[in-house]
Amino acid sequence: MRRHRDRLVQWCAVLLVLGVTAAGCTGRGPARRDDQPRSSPSADGCCGVAAERITRRLANGAQVLISTVTVRPSARVTVKPDAGDHLATTETVGRTARRERAVAAVNGSFFDTAGSAVSSGYPGDPLGALAIDGRVLSEAANGRTALILPGPGDRPRIDEVRSEMWLTAPDGVVRELDGVNRAPGRIVGCGGTGGDRLASTGLPEQRPRHNQLCLDDSEIVAFTPDWGARTPPGAPGSAEAVLDADGRVTELRSPAGGEIPRTGSALTGVGEGAGWLRTHARQGLPLGRQTSVTDSSGHEVLAPGASVLGAGPALLRGGETWINGAANGFTGDTSTERQPRTVVGIEADGTLLLAVFDGRGPDSAGVTLREAAELMRELGAVDALNLDGGGSSTMVVNGRLHNRPRGVQGAPVQERAVADALVVLER
């Protein structure tokens, strides 16, 4: 494939032109020649963060436009997910980036979309693992691949993750906590635990099933203020325990649906879950809550400052193309379609590589998952993960759109509102 560089932007120059000073930036780094490897010193620039746009020719001669941001381990920035104002709503990557004054941002996880046949009714709800600064905002779709950001000083990595959550009543009785910040009983994308059934067949299903719906008529789901001001209204027979900041029950309401304390949380139960709350949630007494998120080796990944962003499938593992589509609930047809895609990669030295492959336009054809993997390896990544794509694929650099997102073939360039973003923030 032939490479042609359209434009190279080094961060210090961009920030100084706009009258903004980035921590640790003292001048402009040398430009990188088109034939230099990404590991060359010039790619580091003065800030350790650089953006560029390049083009590639695919095997059939089609062109793809790629927007990239590289974040060196030495960069004085933090990379983390950002879920906007509320988990149950959406906003554009541009708005998120401007609100957080992000150096750069790309769209993140898959999410519940309005109008979909499998929607839970809350567009913007992230599907799968989402943890920010050590707090779990959305449980894992068990076995799906995720980006793990341990925190400053530690290398990012990509692995498959699982989550387990429990409630402990004052009398010592333990029950599984089914989910966090999602509509009880409806698991978009499946991959849940305990009693889930595929809506289309009624058969038990605990594996991830991308863009499909699983149902569970007996659940307890926790809601934090990250979700919004109020929990979803519950059906007759549902129950809800309201907890203060110390986890003590302040109210038991039925049916479910009401205000979430700003410094507390709520537990919504349906079916047997509602019965468990009525039996064990006692006013003034605590309900203990334990959460664990583990990688494929069973090691805990949650820690203060750590973040997790679930998506999938993986594209590269150890420098080799490794697309675990089935484990992430994808079909073969999905993996072979050329589409706009957002991908995150990790280089051998721990450099984080964010890439958006444009598609659906006259100048960029999009890529298949395999083409994305090959291009990410060529750009220097040894591990890579597919994030949400299609019309969601967006990159914002210094508050400005850095790629050409399109909702459908030939549509005008326009940002789509999404559930969350991966943001690069000055420390």
PDB file of N, CA and C in Angstrom, residues 277-344:
ATOM      1  N   LEU A 277     -34.873  -7.287  47.870  1.00  0.00           N
ATOM      2  CA  LEU A 277     -34.747  -5.968  48.488  1.00  0.00           C
ATOM      3  C   LEU A 277     -35.795  -5.773  49.585  1.00  0.00           C
ATOM      4  N   ARG A 278     -37.014  -6.203  49.329  1.00  0.00           N
ATOM      5  CA  ARG A 278     -38.059  -6.048  50.359  1.00  0.00           C
ATOM      6  C   ARG A 278     -37.703  -6.825  51.625  1.00  0.00           C
ATOM      7  N   THR A 279     -37.031  -7.955  51.461  1.00  0.00           N
ATOM      8  CA  THR A 279     -36.677  -8.797  52.603  1.00  0.00           C
ATOM      9  C   THR A 279     -35.440  -8.297  53.339  1.00  0.00           C
ATOM     10  N   HIS A 280     -34.459  -7.787  52.595  1.00  0.00           N
ATOM     11  CA  HIS A 280     -33.143  -7.538  53.184  1.00  0.00           C
ATOM     12  C   HIS A 280     -32.746  -6.069  53.291  1.00  0.00           C
ATOM     13  N   ALA A 281     -33.422  -5.176  52.590  1.00  0.00           N
ATOM     14  CA  ALA A 281     -33.078  -3.749  52.679  1.00  0.00           C
ATOM     15  C   ALA A 281     -33.849  -3.126  53.843  1.00  0.00           C
ATOM     16  N   ARG A 282     -33.171  -2.909  54.946  1.00  0.00           N
ATOM     17  CA  ARG A 282     -33.790  -2.386  56.162  1.00  0.00           C
ATOM     18  C   ARG A 282     -33.365  -0.943  56.401  1.00  0.00           C
ATOM     19  N   GLN A 283     -34.359  -0.103  56.647  1.00  0.00           N
ATOM     20  CA  GLN A 283     -34.069   1.317  56.833  1.00  0.00           C
ATOM     21  C   GLN A 283     -33.039   1.528  57.943  1.00  0.00           C
ATOM     22  N   GLY A 284     -32.026   2.362  57.625  1.00  0.00           N
ATOM     23  CA  GLY A 284     -30.996   2.694  58.590  1.00  0.00           C
ATOM     24  C   GLY A 284     -29.839   1.714  58.647  1.00  0.00           C
ATOM     25  N   LEU A 285     -29.978   0.569  57.972  1.00  0.00           N
ATOM     26  CA  LEU A 285     -28.915  -0.433  57.970  1.00  0.00           C
ATOM     27  C   LEU A 285     -28.200  -0.444  56.613  1.00  0.00           C
ATOM     28  N   PRO A 286     -26.909  -0.811  56.585  1.00  0.00           N
ATOM     29  CA  PRO A 286     -26.163  -0.765  55.323  1.00  0.00           C
ATOM     30  C   PRO A 286     -26.386  -2.004  54.468  1.00  0.00           C
ATOM     31  N   LEU A 287     -26.330  -1.799  53.157  1.00  0.00           N
ATOM     32  CA  LEU A 287     -26.241  -2.894  52.197  1.00  0.00           C
ATOM     33  C   LEU A 287     -24.845  -2.822  51.582  1.00  0.00           C
ATOM     34  N   GLY A 288     -24.010  -3.795  51.878  1.00  0.00           N
ATOM     35  CA  GLY A 288     -22.649  -3.790  51.350  1.00  0.00           C
ATOM     36  C   GLY A 288     -22.633  -4.089  49.867  1.00  0.00           C
ATOM     37  N   ARG A 289     -21.691  -3.481  49.163  1.00  0.00           N
ATOM     38  CA  ARG A 289     -21.573  -3.690  47.713  1.00  0.00           C
ATOM     39  C   ARG A 289     -20.107  -3.912  47.366  1.00  0.00           C
ATOM     40  N   GLN A 290     -19.822  -5.029  46.684  1.00  0.00           N
ATOM     41  CA  GLN A 290     -18.466  -5.356  46.266  1.00  0.00           C
ATOM     42  C   GLN A 290     -18.430  -5.480  44.748  1.00  0.00           C
ATOM     43  N   THR A 291     -17.341  -5.002  44.157  1.00  0.00           N
ATOM     44  CA  THR A 291     -17.184  -5.021  42.703  1.00  0.00           C
ATOM     45  C   THR A 291     -15.785  -5.477  42.348  1.00  0.00           C
ATOM     46  N   SER A 292     -15.688  -6.340  41.345  1.00  0.00           N
ATOM     47  CA  SER A 292     -14.402  -6.804  40.855  1.00  0.00           C
ATOM     48  C   SER A 292     -14.427  -6.806  39.332  1.00  0.00           C
ATOM     49  N   VAL A 293     -13.379  -6.269  38.720  1.00  0.00           N
ATOM     50  CA  VAL A 293     -13.193  -6.337  37.273  1.00  0.00           C
ATOM     51  C   VAL A 293     -11.848  -6.994  37.028  1.00  0.00           C
ATOM     52  N   THR A 294     -11.842  -8.120  36.326  1.00  0.00           N
ATOM     53  CA  THR A 294     -10.626  -8.893  36.140  1.00  0.00           C
ATOM     54  C   THR A 294     -10.301  -9.067  34.664  1.00  0.00           C
ATOM     55  N   ASP A 295      -9.000  -9.281  34.378  1.00  0.00           N
ATOM     56  CA  ASP A 295      -8.563  -9.514  33.006  1.00  0.00           C
ATOM     57  C   ASP A 295      -8.610 -11.003  32.699  1.00  0.00           C
ATOM     58  N   SER A 296      -8.072 -11.387  31.527  1.00  0.00           N
ATOM     59  CA  SER A 296      -8.158 -12.784  31.094  1.00  0.00           C
ATOM     60  C   SER A 296      -7.357 -13.726  31.980  1.00  0.00           C
ATOM     61  N   SER A 297      -6.413 -13.178  32.752  1.00  0.00           N
ATOM     62  CA  SER A 297      -5.635 -14.004  33.687  1.00  0.00           C
ATOM     63  C   SER A 297      -6.248 -14.045  35.075  1.00  0.00           C
ATOM     64  N   GLY A 298      -7.369 -13.364  35.258  1.00  0.00           N
ATOM     65  CA  GLY A 298      -8.025 -13.331  36.553  1.00  0.00           C
ATOM     66  C   GLY A 298      -7.489 -12.277  37.494  1.00  0.00           C
ATOM     67  N   HIS A 299      -6.611 -11.399  37.015  1.00  0.00           N
ATOM     68  CA  HIS A 299      -6.044 -10.348  37.855  1.00  0.00           C
ATOM     69  C   HIS A 299      -6.979  -9.147  37.915  1.00  0.00           C
ATOM     70  N   GLU A 300      -7.102  -8.576  39.098  1.00  0.00           N
ATOM     71  CA  GLU A 300      -7.936  -7.398  39.296  1.00  0.00           C
ATOM     72  C   GLU A 300      -7.337  -6.203  38.557  1.00  0.00           C
ATOM     73  N   VAL A 301      -8.183  -5.455  37.843  1.00  0.00           N
ATOM     74  CA  VAL A 301      -7.685  -4.289  37.108  1.00  0.00           C
ATOM     75  C   VAL A 301      -8.164  -2.983  37.726  1.00  0.00           C
ATOM     76  N   LEU A 302      -9.130  -3.042  38.626  1.00  0.00           N
ATOM     77  CA  LEU A 302      -9.609  -1.818  39.266  1.00  0.00           C
ATOM     78  C   LEU A 302      -8.634  -1.353  40.336  1.00  0.00           C
ATOM     79  N   ALA A 303      -8.351  -0.074  40.342  1.00  0.00           N
ATOM     80  CA  ALA A 303      -7.492   0.549  41.347  1.00  0.00           C
ATOM     81  C   ALA A 303      -7.766   2.040  41.287  1.00  0.00           C
ATOM     82  N   PRO A 304      -7.407   2.805  42.313  1.00  0.00           N
ATOM     83  CA  PRO A 304      -7.582   4.255  42.244  1.00  0.00           C
ATOM     84  C   PRO A 304      -6.880   4.829  41.015  1.00  0.00           C
ATOM     85  N   GLY A 305      -7.607   5.594  40.231  1.00  0.00           N
ATOM     86  CA  GLY A 305      -7.047   6.201  39.035  1.00  0.00           C
ATOM     87  C   GLY A 305      -7.129   5.346  37.792  1.00  0.00           C
ATOM     88  N   ALA A 306      -7.500   4.068  37.910  1.00  0.00           N
ATOM     89  CA  ALA A 306      -7.569   3.184  36.752  1.00  0.00           C
ATOM     90  C   ALA A 306      -8.881   3.356  36.012  1.00  0.00           C
ATOM     91  N   SER A 307      -8.837   3.206  34.678  1.00  0.00           N
ATOM     92  CA  SER A 307     -10.031   3.303  33.857  1.00  0.00           C
ATOM     93  C   SER A 307     -10.088   2.125  32.897  1.00  0.00           C
ATOM     94  N   VAL A 308     -11.304   1.751  32.500  1.00  0.00           N
ATOM     95  CA  VAL A 308     -11.523   0.643  31.570  1.00  0.00           C
ATOM     96  C   VAL A 308     -12.580   1.074  30.568  1.00  0.00           C
ATOM     97  N   LEU A 309     -12.313   0.828  29.284  1.00  0.00           N
ATOM     98  CA  LEU A 309     -13.276   1.145  28.228  1.00  0.00           C
ATOM     99  C   LEU A 309     -13.470  -0.097  27.379  1.00  0.00           C
ATOM    100  N   GLY A 310     -14.659  -0.689  27.455  1.00  0.00           N
ATOM    101  CA  GLY A 310     -14.948  -1.907  26.714  1.00  0.00           C
ATOM    102  C   GLY A 310     -15.443  -1.622  25.312  1.00  0.00           C
ATOM    103  N   ALA A 311     -15.071  -2.482  24.372  1.00  0.00           N
ATOM    104  CA  ALA A 311     -15.538  -2.358  22.987  1.00  0.00           C
ATOM    105  C   ALA A 311     -15.323  -3.713  22.312  1.00  0.00           C
ATOM    106  N   GLY A 312     -14.463  -3.757  21.254  1.00  0.00           N
ATOM    107  CA  GLY A 312     -14.116  -5.010  20.621  1.00  0.00           C
ATOM    108  C   GLY A 312     -14.554  -5.067  19.159  1.00  0.00           C
ATOM    109  N   PRO A 313     -13.995  -6.017  18.419  1.00  0.00           N
ATOM    110  CA  PRO A 313     -13.047  -7.030  18.866  1.00  0.00           C
ATOM    111  C   PRO A 313     -11.615  -6.512  18.889  1.00  0.00           C
ATOM    112  N   ALA A 314     -10.715  -7.344  19.447  1.00  0.00           N
ATOM    113  CA  ALA A 314      -9.296  -7.060  19.324  1.00  0.00           C
ATOM    114  C   ALA A 314      -8.893  -7.181  17.858  1.00  0.00           C
ATOM    115  N   LEU A 315      -7.842  -6.453  17.475  1.00  0.00           N
ATOM    116  CA  LEU A 315      -7.347  -6.481  16.095  1.00  0.00           C
ATOM    117  C   LEU A 315      -5.919  -7.008  16.016  1.00  0.00           C
ATOM    118  N   LEU A 316      -5.085  -6.610  16.963  1.00  0.00           N
ATOM    119  CA  LEU A 316      -3.701  -7.073  17.038  1.00  0.00           C
ATOM    120  C   LEU A 316      -3.418  -7.583  18.439  1.00  0.00           C
ATOM    121  N   ARG A 317      -2.617  -8.623  18.527  1.00  0.00           N
ATOM    122  CA  ARG A 317      -2.151  -9.124  19.819  1.00  0.00           C
ATOM    123  C   ARG A 317      -0.705  -9.565  19.637  1.00  0.00           C
ATOM    124  N   GLY A 318       0.210  -8.896  20.333  1.00  0.00           N
ATOM    125  CA  GLY A 318       1.620  -9.237  20.233  1.00  0.00           C
ATOM    126  C   GLY A 318       2.206  -9.040  18.846  1.00  0.00           C
ATOM    127  N   GLY A 319       1.695  -8.042  18.125  1.00  0.00           N
ATOM    128  CA  GLY A 319       2.223  -7.732  16.808  1.00  0.00           C
ATOM    129  C   GLY A 319       1.624  -8.528  15.672  1.00  0.00           C
ATOM    130  N   GLU A 320       0.743  -9.476  15.972  1.00  0.00           N
ATOM    131  CA  GLU A 320       0.110 -10.296  14.945  1.00  0.00           C
ATOM    132  C   GLU A 320      -1.377  -9.979  14.846  1.00  0.00           C
ATOM    133  N   THR A 321      -1.917 -10.092  13.639  1.00  0.00           N
ATOM    134  CA  THR A 321      -3.354  -9.906  13.461  1.00  0.00           C
ATOM    135  C   THR A 321      -4.101 -10.949  14.279  1.00  0.00           C
ATOM    136  N   TRP A 322      -4.988 -10.499  15.127  1.00  0.00           N
ATOM    137  CA  TRP A 322      -5.719 -11.395  16.042  1.00  0.00           C
ATOM    138  C   TRP A 322      -7.097 -10.776  16.271  1.00  0.00           C
ATOM    139  N   ILE A 323      -8.068 -11.225  15.498  1.00  0.00           N
ATOM    140  CA  ILE A 323      -9.414 -10.653  15.537  1.00  0.00           C
ATOM    141  C   ILE A 323     -10.346 -11.651  16.209  1.00  0.00           C
ATOM    142  N   ASN A 324     -10.681 -11.389  17.465  1.00  0.00           N
ATOM    143  CA  ASN A 324     -11.524 -12.311  18.230  1.00  0.00           C
ATOM    144  C   ASN A 324     -12.994 -11.886  18.121  1.00  0.00           C
ATOM    145  N   GLY A 325     -13.486 -11.860  16.890  1.00  0.00           N
ATOM    146  CA  GLY A 325     -14.846 -11.400  16.646  1.00  0.00           C
ATOM    147  C   GLY A 325     -15.908 -12.220  17.359  1.00  0.00           C
ATOM    148  N   ALA A 326     -15.797 -13.551  17.315  1.00  0.00           N
ATOM    149  CA  ALA A 326     -16.811 -14.401  17.933  1.00  0.00           C
ATOM    150  C   ALA A 326     -16.891 -14.175  19.437  1.00  0.00           C
ATOM    151  N   ALA A 327     -15.738 -14.025  20.088  1.00  0.00           N
ATOM    152  CA  ALA A 327     -15.731 -13.797  21.536  1.00  0.00           C
ATOM    153  C   ALA A 327     -16.389 -12.478  21.905  1.00  0.00           C
ATOM    154  N   ASN A 328     -16.413 -11.527  20.956  1.00  0.00           N
ATOM    155  CA  ASN A 328     -17.042 -10.235  21.189  1.00  0.00           C
ATOM    156  C   ASN A 328     -18.451 -10.152  20.621  1.00  0.00           C
ATOM    157  N   GLY A 329     -18.984 -11.297  20.154  1.00  0.00           N
ATOM    158  CA  GLY A 329     -20.367 -11.349  19.699  1.00  0.00           C
ATOM    159  C   GLY A 329     -20.589 -10.859  18.292  1.00  0.00           C
ATOM    160  N   PHE A 330     -19.519 -10.754  17.473  1.00  0.00           N
ATOM    161  CA  PHE A 330     -19.655 -10.284  16.101  1.00  0.00           C
ATOM    162  C   PHE A 330     -19.826 -11.437  15.138  1.00  0.00           C
ATOM    163  N   THR A 331     -20.470 -11.158  13.997  1.00  0.00           N
ATOM    164  CA  THR A 331     -20.608 -12.142  12.935  1.00  0.00           C
ATOM    165  C   THR A 331     -19.537 -11.905  11.887  1.00  0.00           C
ATOM    166  N   GLY A 332     -19.315 -12.888  11.033  1.00  0.00           N
ATOM    167  CA  GLY A 332     -18.324 -12.754   9.969  1.00  0.00           C
ATOM    168  C   GLY A 332     -18.655 -11.624   9.018  1.00  0.00           C
ATOM    169  N   ASP A 333     -19.936 -11.418   8.708  1.00  0.00           N
ATOM    170  CA  ASP A 333     -20.311 -10.352   7.780  1.00  0.00           C
ATOM    171  C   ASP A 333     -19.912  -8.986   8.321  1.00  0.00           C
ATOM    172  N   THR A 334     -20.085  -8.792   9.621  1.00  0.00           N
ATOM    173  CA  THR A 334     -19.734  -7.506  10.213  1.00  0.00           C
ATOM    174  C   THR A 334     -18.239  -7.248  10.114  1.00  0.00           C
ATOM    175  N   SER A 335     -17.434  -8.264  10.337  1.00  0.00           N
ATOM    176  CA  SER A 335     -15.992  -8.076  10.374  1.00  0.00           C
ATOM    177  C   SER A 335     -15.394  -7.834   8.999  1.00  0.00           C
ATOM    178  N   THR A 336     -16.102  -8.179   7.921  1.00  0.00           N
ATOM    179  CA  THR A 336     -15.541  -8.033   6.582  1.00  0.00           C
ATOM    180  C   THR A 336     -16.090  -6.829   5.829  1.00  0.00           C
ATOM    181  N   GLU A 337     -16.947  -6.050   6.435  1.00  0.00           N
ATOM    182  CA  GLU A 337     -17.484  -4.852   5.779  1.00  0.00           C
ATOM    183  C   GLU A 337     -16.487  -3.700   5.887  1.00  0.00           C
ATOM    184  N   ARG A 338     -16.362  -2.921   4.818  1.00  0.00           N
ATOM    185  CA  ARG A 338     -15.578  -1.688   4.887  1.00  0.00           C
ATOM    186  C   ARG A 338     -16.453  -0.588   5.472  1.00  0.00           C
ATOM    187  N   GLN A 339     -16.001  -0.045   6.573  1.00  0.00           N
ATOM    188  CA  GLN A 339     -16.756   0.976   7.281  1.00  0.00           C
ATOM    189  C   GLN A 339     -15.788   2.003   7.865  1.00  0.00           C
ATOM    190  N   PRO A 340     -16.284   3.197   8.229  1.00  0.00           N
ATOM    191  CA  PRO A 340     -15.476   4.068   9.081  1.00  0.00           C
ATOM    192  C   PRO A 340     -15.220   3.359  10.416  1.00  0.00           C
ATOM    193  N   ARG A 341     -14.032   3.487  10.936  1.00  0.00           N
ATOM    194  CA  ARG A 341     -13.712   2.793  12.195  1.00  0.00           C
ATOM    195  C   ARG A 341     -12.813   3.664  13.065  1.00  0.00           C
ATOM    196  N   THR A 342     -13.003   3.532  14.375  1.00  0.00           N
ATOM    197  CA  THR A 342     -12.122   4.144  15.361  1.00  0.00           C
ATOM    198  C   THR A 342     -11.387   3.025  16.073  1.00  0.00           C
ATOM    199  N   VAL A 343     -10.068   3.149  16.168  1.00  0.00           N
ATOM    200  CA  VAL A 343      -9.230   2.080  16.717  1.00  0.00           C
ATOM    201  C   VAL A 343      -8.230   2.699  17.693  1.00  0.00           C
ATOM    202  N   VAL A 344      -7.952   1.977  18.761  1.00  0.00           N
ATOM    203  CA  VAL A 344      -6.886   2.379  19.686  1.00  0.00           C
ATOM    204  C   VAL A 344      -5.812   1.307  19.653  1.00  0.00           C
TER     205      VAL A 344
END
